[in-house]
Coordinates of C-alpha atoms in Angstrom, one line a residue:
Chain A
X1 CA 0.1 0.0 -0.1
X2 CA 1.3 3.6 -0.9
X3 CA 2.5 6.1 1.9
X4 CA -0.8 8.0 1.5
X5 CA -3.0 4.8 1.9
X6 CA -1.2 4.1 5.0
X7 CA -1.6 7.7 6.4
X8 CA -5.2 7.6 5.5
X9 CA -5.9 4.6 7.1
X10 CA -4.1 5.5 10.2
X11 CA -6.2 8.9 10.1
X12 CA -9.6 7.0 10.0
X13 CA -8.5 4.7 12.9
X14 CA -7.4 7.7 15.2
X15 CA -10.7 9.5 13.9
X16 CA -12.7 6.8 15.0
X17 CA -11.0 6.9 18.3
X18 CA -11.5 10.5 18.9
X19 CA -15.2 10.0 17.7
X20 CA -15.5 7.1 20.4
X21 CA -14.2 9.4 23.1
X22 CA -16.2 12.1 22.2
X23 CA -19.4 10.0 22.1
X24 CA -18.4 8.7 25.7
X25 CA -18.1 12.3 27.0
X26 CA -21.6 13.2 26.0
X27 CA -23.9 13.4 28.7
X28 CA -21.5 12.2 31.3
X29 CA -21.4 14.0 34.6
X30 CA -18.3 15.5 35.7
X31 CA -18.0 14.2 39.5
X32 CA -14.5 12.5 39.9
X33 CA -16.4 9.1 40.4
X34 CA -17.9 9.3 37.0
X35 CA -14.6 10.7 35.2
X36 CA -12.1 8.7 37.4
X37 CA -14.4 5.2 37.6
X38 CA -17.0 5.6 34.7
X39 CA -19.4 6.0 37.8
X40 CA -18.2 2.7 38.6
X41 CA -20.7 1.1 36.1
X42 CA -18.5 -0.9 33.8
X43 CA -20.5 -4.1 32.7
X44 CA -19.3 -7.2 31.7
X45 CA -18.4 -6.6 28.2
X46 CA -17.0 -3.4 28.5
X47 CA -15.2 -4.3 31.5
X48 CA -13.3 -7.5 30.1
X49 CA -12.6 -5.6 26.9
X50 CA -11.0 -2.6 29.1
X51 CA -9.2 -5.0 31.5
X52 CA -7.8 -7.2 28.2
X53 CA -7.0 -4.3 26.2
X54 CA -5.1 -2.8 29.1
X55 CA -3.2 -6.0 30.0
X56 CA -2.2 -6.5 26.2
X57 CA 0.7 -4.6 24.8
X58 CA 2.5 -4.1 21.6
X59 CA 4.6 -6.9 23.2
X60 CA 2.2 -9.3 21.9
X61 CA 3.1 -8.4 18.6
X62 CA 6.7 -7.6 18.9
X63 CA 8.4 -9.2 22.0
X64 CA 6.5 -12.6 22.0
X65 CA 7.1 -13.8 18.5
X66 CA 10.7 -12.2 18.9
X67 CA 11.2 -14.6 22.1
X68 CA 9.3 -17.7 20.4
X69 CA 11.6 -17.2 17.4
X70 CA 14.5 -18.1 19.8
X71 CA 13.1 -20.1 22.6
X72 CA 10.1 -22.0 20.8
X73 CA 6.9 -22.9 22.2
X74 CA 8.5 -22.8 25.7
X75 CA 7.4 -19.2 25.9
X76 CA 3.9 -20.2 25.7
X77 CA 4.3 -23.2 28.4
X78 CA 6.1 -20.3 30.6
X79 CA 3.5 -17.6 30.5
X80 CA 0.0 -18.3 29.4
X81 CA -1.3 -21.1 31.7
X82 CA 0.2 -19.4 34.8
X83 CA -1.3 -16.1 34.0
X84 CA -4.7 -17.8 32.9
X85 CA -4.7 -19.4 36.1
X86 CA -3.3 -16.5 38.7
X87 CA -5.2 -13.4 37.1
X88 CA -8.6 -14.6 37.6
X89 CA -7.6 -16.0 40.9
X90 CA -6.0 -12.6 42.0
X91 CA -9.1 -10.7 40.6
X92 CA -11.4 -12.6 43.1
X93 CA -8.7 -12.6 46.1
X94 CA -7.6 -8.8 45.7
X95 CA -9.9 -7.2 43.0
X96 CA -13.3 -8.1 44.7
X97 CA -12.4 -7.2 48.5
X98 CA -10.6 -4.0 47.1
X99 CA -13.7 -3.0 45.2
X100 CA -16.0 -3.8 48.3
X101 CA -13.6 -1.5 50.4
X102 CA -13.0 1.3 47.6
X103 CA -16.8 2.0 47.4
X104 CA -17.2 2.0 51.1
X105 CA -14.2 4.3 51.8
X106 CA -15.1 6.5 48.7
X107 CA -11.4 5.7 47.0
X108 CA -10.8 6.5 43.3
X109 CA -7.1 5.2 43.0
X110 CA -5.3 2.2 44.5
X111 CA -3.0 4.3 46.6
X112 CA -6.0 6.3 48.1
X113 CA -8.0 3.2 48.8
X114 CA -4.8 1.7 50.9
X115 CA -4.0 5.4 52.0
X116 CA -7.4 5.7 53.7
X117 CA -7.7 2.0 54.8
X118 CA -4.7 2.5 57.0
X119 CA -5.2 6.4 57.6
X120 CA -2.0 6.9 56.4
X121 CA -1.1 9.8 53.7
X122 CA 2.6 8.7 53.8
X123 CA 1.5 5.2 52.6
X124 CA -0.4 6.8 49.6
X125 CA 2.6 8.9 48.6
X126 CA 4.8 5.8 48.7
X127 CA 2.3 3.7 46.6
X128 CA 2.0 6.8 44.4
X129 CA 6.0 7.0 43.8
X130 CA 6.1 3.4 43.4
X131 CA 3.4 3.1 40.7
X132 CA 4.6 6.2 39.0
X133 CA 8.4 5.1 39.0
X134 CA 7.3 1.5 37.4
X135 CA 4.6 2.9 35.2
X136 CA 6.2 5.9 33.3
X137 CA 9.2 3.9 31.9
X138 CA 6.7 1.2 30.7
X139 CA 4.7 3.9 28.7
X140 CA 8.0 5.4 27.3
X141 CA 8.7 2.0 26.0
X142 CA 5.3 1.4 24.8
X143 CA 5.5 4.8 22.8
X144 CA 9.0 4.2 21.4
X145 CA 7.9 0.5 20.3
X146 CA 4.6 1.9 18.6
X147 CA 6.6 4.9 16.6
X148 CA 9.3 2.2 15.4
X149 CA 6.9 0.2 14.3
X150 CA 4.8 2.8 12.5
X151 CA 8.1 3.8 11.0
X152 CA 9.2 0.5 9.8
X153 CA 5.5 -0.5 8.5
X154 CA 5.4 2.6 6.7
X155 CA 8.7 2.1 5.0
X156 CA 10.2 5.4 6.7
X157 CA 6.9 7.4 5.6
X158 CA 5.8 8.3 9.1
X159 CA 9.2 9.4 11.3
X160 CA 9.3 8.1 15.0
X161 CA 8.7 11.8 16.0
X162 CA 5.4 11.8 14.0
X163 CA 4.2 8.4 14.9
X164 CA 5.0 9.2 18.5
X165 CA 2.9 12.3 18.5
X166 CA 0.1 10.7 16.7
X167 CA -0.4 8.0 19.3
X168 CA 0.3 10.0 22.5
X169 CA -1.7 13.1 21.1
X170 CA -4.8 11.1 20.2
X171 CA -4.9 9.0 23.5
X172 CA -4.6 12.2 25.6
X173 CA -7.7 14.0 23.9
X174 CA -9.8 11.2 24.3
X175 CA -8.6 10.5 27.7
X176 CA -8.8 13.8 29.1
X177 CA -12.1 14.5 27.2
X178 CA -14.1 11.3 28.5
X179 CA -11.9 9.8 31.4
X180 CA -12.4 6.2 32.7
X181 CA -15.6 5.7 30.3
X182 CA -13.8 7.0 26.9
X183 CA -10.9 4.5 27.9
X184 CA -13.2 1.8 28.4
X185 CA -15.1 2.4 25.4
X186 CA -12.1 2.6 23.0
X187 CA -10.7 -0.4 24.4
X188 CA -13.6 -2.3 23.0
X189 CA -12.9 -1.1 19.6
X190 CA -9.1 -1.4 20.3
X191 CA -9.4 -4.7 21.6
X192 CA -11.6 -6.6 18.8
X193 CA -9.3 -4.9 16.5
X194 CA -6.1 -6.3 17.8
X195 CA -7.4 -9.8 18.8
X196 CA -9.4 -10.2 15.5
X197 CA -6.3 -9.5 13.8
X198 CA -4.1 -11.9 15.5
X199 CA -6.4 -14.5 14.8
X200 CA -7.0 -13.6 11.4
X201 CA -3.1 -13.3 10.9
X202 CA -2.8 -16.9 12.4
X203 CA -5.2 -18.7 10.2
X204 CA -4.0 -17.0 6.8
X205 CA -0.2 -17.4 7.6
X206 CA -0.8 -21.3 8.6
X207 CA -3.0 -21.7 5.5
X208 CA -0.2 -19.9 3.2
X209 CA 2.4 -22.4 4.9
X210 CA 0.4 -25.5 3.7
X211 CA -1.8 -26.1 6.9
X212 CA -1.1 -26.5 10.6
X213 CA 0.7 -29.6 10.1
X214 CA 2.9 -28.5 7.2
X215 CA 3.8 -25.6 9.2
X216 CA 4.7 -27.7 12.3
X217 CA 6.6 -30.3 10.1
X218 CA 8.7 -27.7 8.6
X219 CA 9.7 -26.4 11.9
X220 CA 10.4 -30.0 13.5
X221 CA 12.7 -30.8 10.3
X222 CA 14.7 -27.6 10.8
X223 CA 14.8 -27.3 14.4
X224 CA 12.8 -29.8 16.6
X225 CA 13.7 -27.9 20.0
X226 CA 11.6 -25.4 19.1
X227 CA 8.6 -27.5 19.5
X228 CA 9.5 -29.0 22.7
X229 CA 10.6 -27.6 26.1
X230 CA 14.3 -28.1 27.3
X231 CA 14.3 -27.9 31.4
X232 CA 17.4 -25.7 30.9
X233 CA 18.5 -21.8 31.2
X234 CA 15.3 -19.6 31.8
X235 CA 13.2 -22.9 31.8
X236 CA 15.0 -24.7 34.6
X237 CA 13.3 -24.9 38.0
X238 CA 14.4 -21.7 39.9
X239 CA 14.0 -19.3 37.1
X240 CA 10.7 -20.9 36.2
X241 CA 9.4 -20.6 39.6
X242 CA 10.5 -17.0 40.0
X243 CA 9.0 -16.1 36.4
X244 CA 6.0 -17.7 37.3
X245 CA 5.6 -15.3 40.3
X246 CA 6.2 -12.6 38.3
X247 CA 4.0 -12.9 35.4
X248 CA 1.0 -14.4 37.3
X249 CA 1.2 -11.7 40.2
X250 CA 2.1 -8.5 38.3
X251 CA -1.1 -8.1 36.5
X252 CA -3.1 -7.3 39.3
X253 CA -0.6 -5.0 40.8
X254 CA -0.8 -2.6 37.8
X255 CA -2.4 0.3 38.7
X256 CA -4.2 0.8 35.7
X257 CA -5.6 -2.7 35.9
X258 CA -6.4 -2.5 39.8
X259 CA -8.4 0.6 39.1
X260 CA -10.6 -1.0 36.2
X261 CA -11.6 -3.5 38.7
X262 CA -12.7 -0.7 40.8
X263 CA -14.8 0.7 38.2
X264 CA -17.0 -2.8 37.5
X265 CA -20.8 -2.3 37.8
X266 CA -21.0 -5.4 40.3
X267 CA -19.5 -8.4 41.1
X268 CA -21.4 -10.4 38.4
X269 CA -19.3 -8.6 36.2
X270 CA -16.1 -9.6 37.7
X271 CA -17.2 -13.1 38.1
X272 CA -17.8 -13.1 34.3
X273 CA -14.4 -11.7 33.6
X274 CA -12.9 -14.2 35.5
X275 CA -14.5 -16.8 33.4
X276 CA -13.7 -15.3 30.0
X277 CA -10.1 -14.3 31.0
X278 CA -8.5 -18.0 30.4
X279 CA -9.7 -18.2 26.9
X280 CA -9.0 -14.7 26.1
X281 CA -5.5 -15.5 27.0
X282 CA -5.4 -18.7 25.0
X283 CA -6.4 -16.5 22.0
X284 CA -4.0 -13.7 22.7
X285 CA -1.0 -15.9 23.3
X286 CA -1.1 -19.0 20.8
X287 CA -0.9 -17.1 17.8
X288 CA 2.0 -14.5 18.3
X289 CA 3.9 -17.9 19.4
X290 CA 3.3 -19.9 16.6
X291 CA 4.0 -17.3 14.2
X292 CA 7.2 -16.7 16.1
X293 CA 8.2 -20.5 16.0
X294 CA 7.0 -20.5 12.1
X295 CA 9.2 -17.7 11.4
X296 CA 12.3 -19.2 12.8
X297 CA 11.9 -22.0 10.4
X298 CA 11.3 -19.5 7.3
X299 CA 13.8 -16.8 8.4
X300 CA 16.4 -18.3 10.0
X301 CA 19.5 -16.7 11.4
X302 CA 18.1 -13.6 13.2
X303 CA 20.4 -12.5 16.4
X304 CA 19.0 -10.9 19.2
X305 CA 16.7 -8.2 19.2
X306 CA 16.4 -8.6 15.2
X307 CA 14.0 -11.1 16.2
X308 CA 11.6 -8.6 17.3
X309 CA 10.7 -7.9 13.5
X310 CA 9.5 -11.5 12.9
X311 CA 6.1 -10.8 13.4
X312 CA 6.0 -8.1 10.7
X313 CA 8.2 -10.2 8.4
X314 CA 5.6 -12.8 8.6
X315 CA 2.8 -10.6 7.7
X316 CA 4.7 -9.2 4.9
X317 CA 5.4 -12.6 3.4
X318 CA 2.1 -14.3 3.9
X319 CA -0.6 -11.5 4.2
X320 CA -1.9 -9.2 1.3
X321 CA -0.2 -5.6 1.8
X322 CA -4.0 -4.3 2.8
X323 CA -4.0 -6.7 5.7
X324 CA -0.5 -5.4 6.4
X325 CA -2.0 -2.2 7.0
X326 CA -4.6 -3.7 9.5
X327 CA -1.5 -5.3 11.2
X328 CA 0.0 -1.7 11.9
X329 CA -3.3 -0.7 13.2
X330 CA -3.4 -3.7 15.6
X331 CA -0.2 -2.8 16.8
X332 CA -1.0 0.8 17.8
X333 CA -4.6 -0.4 19.3
X334 CA -2.6 -2.7 21.7
X335 CA -0.3 0.0 22.5
X336 CA -2.8 2.9 22.9
X337 CA -5.4 0.6 24.9
X338 CA -2.8 0.4 27.5
X339 CA -1.5 4.0 27.0
X340 CA -4.7 5.6 27.7
X341 CA -5.3 3.6 31.0
X342 CA -1.8 4.4 32.2
X343 CA -2.4 8.2 31.5
X344 CA -5.7 8.3 33.3
X345 CA -4.5 6.4 36.3
X346 CA -1.4 8.5 36.9
X347 CA -3.5 11.7 36.5
X348 CA -6.1 10.5 38.6
X349 CA -3.4 9.6 41.3
X350 CA -1.8 13.0 40.8
X351 CA -4.9 14.8 41.6
X352 CA -6.4 12.2 44.7
X353 CA -3.0 11.2 46.3
X354 CA -0.9 14.3 45.8
X355 CA -2.8 17.3 45.0
X356 CA -6.0 16.8 47.3
X357 CA -4.1 15.9 50.4
X358 CA -1.7 19.1 49.7
X359 CA -4.7 21.4 49.4
X360 CA -6.5 19.6 52.1
X361 CA -9.8 19.4 50.2
X362 CA -11.0 17.9 46.8
X363 CA -11.8 20.7 44.5
X364 CA -11.9 20.8 40.8
X365 CA -10.6 17.3 40.6
X366 CA -11.9 16.6 37.3
X367 CA -10.3 19.8 35.7
X368 CA -7.0 19.3 37.5
X369 CA -6.9 15.4 36.3
X370 CA -7.6 16.8 32.4
X371 CA -4.4 19.0 32.9
X372 CA -2.6 16.5 34.4
X373 CA -3.3 14.1 31.5
X374 CA -1.8 16.6 29.2
X375 CA 1.3 16.8 31.3
X376 CA 2.1 13.3 31.7
X377 CA 1.6 12.8 28.0
X378 CA 3.9 15.7 27.3
X379 CA 6.6 14.2 29.7
X380 CA 6.2 10.6 28.3
X381 CA 6.4 12.2 24.6
X382 CA 9.5 14.0 25.6
X383 CA 11.3 11.0 27.1
X384 CA 10.0 8.6 24.0
X385 CA 12.1 11.3 22.0
X386 CA 15.0 11.4 24.3
X387 CA 15.3 7.8 25.0
X388 CA 17.5 7.8 27.8
X389 CA 18.8 4.2 28.6
X390 CA 17.9 4.5 32.4
X391 CA 14.3 4.3 31.0
X392 CA 14.4 1.2 29.5
X393 CA 16.6 -0.1 32.4
X394 CA 13.7 0.4 34.7
X395 CA 11.0 -0.8 32.1
X396 CA 12.7 -4.1 32.1
X397 CA 12.2 -4.4 35.7
X398 CA 8.9 -2.8 36.1
X399 CA 7.1 -6.1 36.4
X400 CA 9.4 -7.2 39.2
X401 CA 8.7 -3.9 40.8
X402 CA 4.8 -4.2 40.8
X403 CA 5.1 -7.9 42.3
X404 CA 6.8 -6.4 45.5
X405 CA 3.4 -4.7 45.9
X406 CA 1.1 -7.6 45.9
X407 CA 1.7 -8.5 49.8
X408 CA 0.1 -5.3 50.6
X409 CA -2.5 -5.4 47.9
X410 CA -3.5 -8.6 49.1
X411 CA -3.3 -8.3 52.9
X412 CA -4.4 -4.8 53.0
X413 CA -7.9 -5.7 51.8
X414 CA -8.0 -9.2 53.4
X415 CA -6.3 -9.1 57.1
X416 CA -7.8 -6.9 59.3
X417 CA -4.6 -7.3 61.8
X418 CA -2.6 -5.7 59.3
X419 CA -0.9 -2.5 60.4
X420 CA 0.0 0.9 58.7
X421 CA 3.6 0.1 59.9
X422 CA 3.3 -3.0 58.5
X423 CA 2.3 -1.7 55.3
X424 CA 4.9 0.7 54.9
X425 CA 8.0 -1.6 55.7
X426 CA 6.3 -4.1 52.9
X427 CA 6.5 -1.4 50.3
X428 CA 10.0 -0.2 51.4
X429 CA 11.8 -3.3 52.3
X430 CA 10.4 -5.3 49.4
X431 CA 11.5 -2.7 46.9
X432 CA 15.0 -2.2 48.8
X433 CA 15.6 -6.1 48.2
X434 CA 14.6 -5.6 44.8
X435 CA 17.0 -2.9 44.1
X436 CA 19.8 -4.7 46.2
X437 CA 19.2 -8.2 44.1
X438 CA 19.3 -6.4 40.6
X439 CA 22.5 -4.4 41.6
X440 CA 24.1 -8.0 42.7
X441 CA 24.6 -6.7 46.3
X442 CA 22.9 -9.9 47.8
X443 CA 23.0 -13.5 46.6
X444 CA 20.1 -14.6 44.7
X445 CA 21.0 -18.4 44.5
X446 CA 19.8 -18.9 41.1
X447 CA 16.3 -17.2 41.6
X448 CA 15.3 -14.0 40.1
X449 CA 15.9 -11.0 42.4
X450 CA 12.1 -10.5 42.5
X451 CA 11.6 -13.9 44.2
X452 CA 13.6 -12.4 47.3
X453 CA 12.0 -9.2 47.1
X454 CA 8.2 -10.8 47.2
X455 CA 9.3 -12.9 49.9
X456 CA 11.0 -9.9 52.0
X457 CA 7.8 -7.7 51.0
X458 CA 5.4 -10.5 52.5
X459 CA 7.5 -11.1 55.6
X460 CA 7.8 -7.4 56.5
X461 CA 4.1 -7.1 56.2
X462 CA 3.5 -9.9 58.6
X463 CA 6.5 -9.4 61.3
X464 CA 5.9 -5.7 61.5
X465 CA 2.1 -5.9 61.6
X466 CA 2.7 -8.8 64.5
X467 CA 4.7 -6.0 66.7
X468 CA 2.7 -3.0 66.1
X469 CA -0.9 -2.2 67.2
X470 CA -3.4 -2.1 64.4
X471 CA -5.9 1.1 64.0
X472 CA -9.3 0.7 63.3
X473 CA -10.3 0.2 59.6
X474 CA -12.4 3.3 58.9
X475 CA -16.4 3.0 58.4
Chain B
X1 CA -22.2 -34.4 44.0
X2 CA -19.0 -32.6 44.8
X3 CA -19.5 -29.1 45.8
X4 CA -17.8 -26.0 44.1
X5 CA -15.6 -25.5 47.1
X6 CA -14.4 -29.2 47.0
X7 CA -13.7 -29.2 43.1
X8 CA -11.4 -25.9 43.9
X9 CA -9.4 -27.8 46.7
X10 CA -9.2 -31.3 44.7
X11 CA -8.3 -29.6 41.5
X12 CA -5.8 -27.3 42.9
X13 CA -2.8 -29.6 43.6
X14 CA -3.5 -31.1 40.0
X15 CA -3.1 -27.4 38.5
X16 CA 0.0 -26.7 40.3
X17 CA 1.4 -30.1 39.3
X18 CA 0.5 -29.6 36.0
X19 CA 2.8 -26.1 36.0
X20 CA 5.8 -27.6 37.7
X21 CA 5.7 -30.5 35.5
X22 CA 9.7 -31.3 35.9
X23 CA 9.0 -35.0 35.6
X24 CA 8.1 -34.6 31.8
X25 CA 10.9 -35.1 29.3
X26 CA 11.0 -32.9 26.0
X27 CA 9.6 -34.8 23.2
X28 CA 10.3 -33.4 19.6
X29 CA 7.5 -35.2 17.6
X30 CA 4.0 -34.3 16.4
X31 CA 1.0 -35.7 17.8
X32 CA -1.3 -36.8 14.8
X33 CA 1.1 -35.3 12.6
X34 CA 0.3 -31.7 13.6
X35 CA 0.4 -31.1 17.3
X36 CA 3.6 -30.6 19.3
X37 CA 3.0 -32.7 22.5
X38 CA 4.5 -29.5 24.7
X39 CA 1.7 -27.3 23.0
X40 CA -1.1 -29.9 23.5
X41 CA -0.1 -30.3 27.4
X42 CA -0.3 -26.4 27.9
X43 CA -3.7 -26.2 26.2
X44 CA -5.0 -29.1 28.1
X45 CA -3.5 -27.2 31.1
X46 CA -5.4 -24.0 30.6
X47 CA -8.6 -26.0 30.0
X48 CA -8.2 -27.5 33.5
X49 CA -7.5 -23.9 34.8
X50 CA -10.6 -23.0 33.1
X51 CA -12.6 -25.5 34.9
X52 CA -10.9 -24.5 38.2
X53 CA -12.0 -21.0 37.7
X54 CA -15.5 -21.8 36.9
X55 CA -15.5 -23.9 40.2
X56 CA -13.6 -21.0 41.9
X57 CA -16.2 -18.3 40.7
X58 CA -19.2 -20.8 41.8
X59 CA -17.6 -21.1 45.1
X60 CA -17.2 -17.4 45.6
X61 CA -20.3 -16.1 44.3
X62 CA -22.9 -19.1 45.5
X63 CA -26.5 -18.1 44.6
X64 CA -27.5 -14.9 44.0
X65 CA -24.8 -12.3 42.6
X66 CA -23.6 -9.7 44.9
X67 CA -24.6 -6.1 43.9

């Protein structure tokens, strides 16, 4: 497709998002509850797509096939089943009691919830800092990935600065206009787009390779190890256990996922989401892994990060060019459906967890949140252009960082005996141990540093709570 | 008939065992000429997980749904 055609298709997609955002904003009230949590009225389908769209990032199209190219089907084995098990479980064990408590305490953000639960503004600030430190680099990586993909798929017609500007610019317009409702509605559209494209690409590529059997036999002939799981390296016991903890616990600790559960209309909607999640994850993980594995047989010899282009190479080789453009839109949909949620969540935390406590009263929260959406987007876009190496170093460990917060997230809403000192100790010690492990200051005995950080955060929460006096939980 | 709660407890060790399946050996063949055994095992695992989640939901929300 010509550069003009690509730009037009991109324009139509971005225009559709703006239209959906505008429609979501019409007639909505301007209360913080409405803006930050869609009035706590997200029903099953919108809630599922909002969670699923937020959960899926460009990593599905770029990172997963690239990893499968080198490590084979083991990438599916190490991730999809344990996430299918633990994500719905964490929704039940943490999301449901957190939603109940958030309604009771009138909290709009995860940090606000735990800050009110423990009557500790300090805990709110700590959580805000932790969430921000791990989320901003994650956002920057997403924008960089999207802009490079746009440049690559448009044959250089869309330079990274323009691609990044389009992605961040459109996301911030509909997010700041319509808040949670706009991001949830656009996530439905984006989720259908990227999931539909993944399945379509899977069917068309396997058919073009001569069918599923032929595609698998080609891989078997060239490198049979890609179709099996060798228990060595990252698939040996200790890394396997550590990674299982990271990938299964991190999802509930994403503030942008947590806050969506707080937006559920009722528990029936969360129950429906839990039932759908394993099926959705199967559809999300299986196609990119197999396409990456098939790509290893068709385009052998890619080294390191070169394999991140394998999904796009397979699309180029097996799909008509018009569908290739749809692939570009699908990548953007996956990026933007997470980016908008992160922009909104960070802006809501800035208002509710930083600004309101400083002012001593909530006032014009929605107007402030809109400005913060813009400010956050400007920071993310600037960092995406600048690309400081440290940002990507933090993004690599962001999942581990989120995991250190899960003992607090779980115990804080399920254990009445937990104290504010225990909560603060859990966050501080968990993150200190993580930093020490990543820096190589402490031995990790073959486990990933996050394993020890999680253990430290849990023990700190239990031990410090045991020796300090619990306060009453606010009514 | 087993209650949802009992299903959850009965299936849970099985689910964990399926994840930490270090007794299995790598088998680079194709079942039926198209399905790698590793992939078949993991899809079966997700099916078991799905059944477990259904039981968990039934246990967590017995009877009427909470508002």
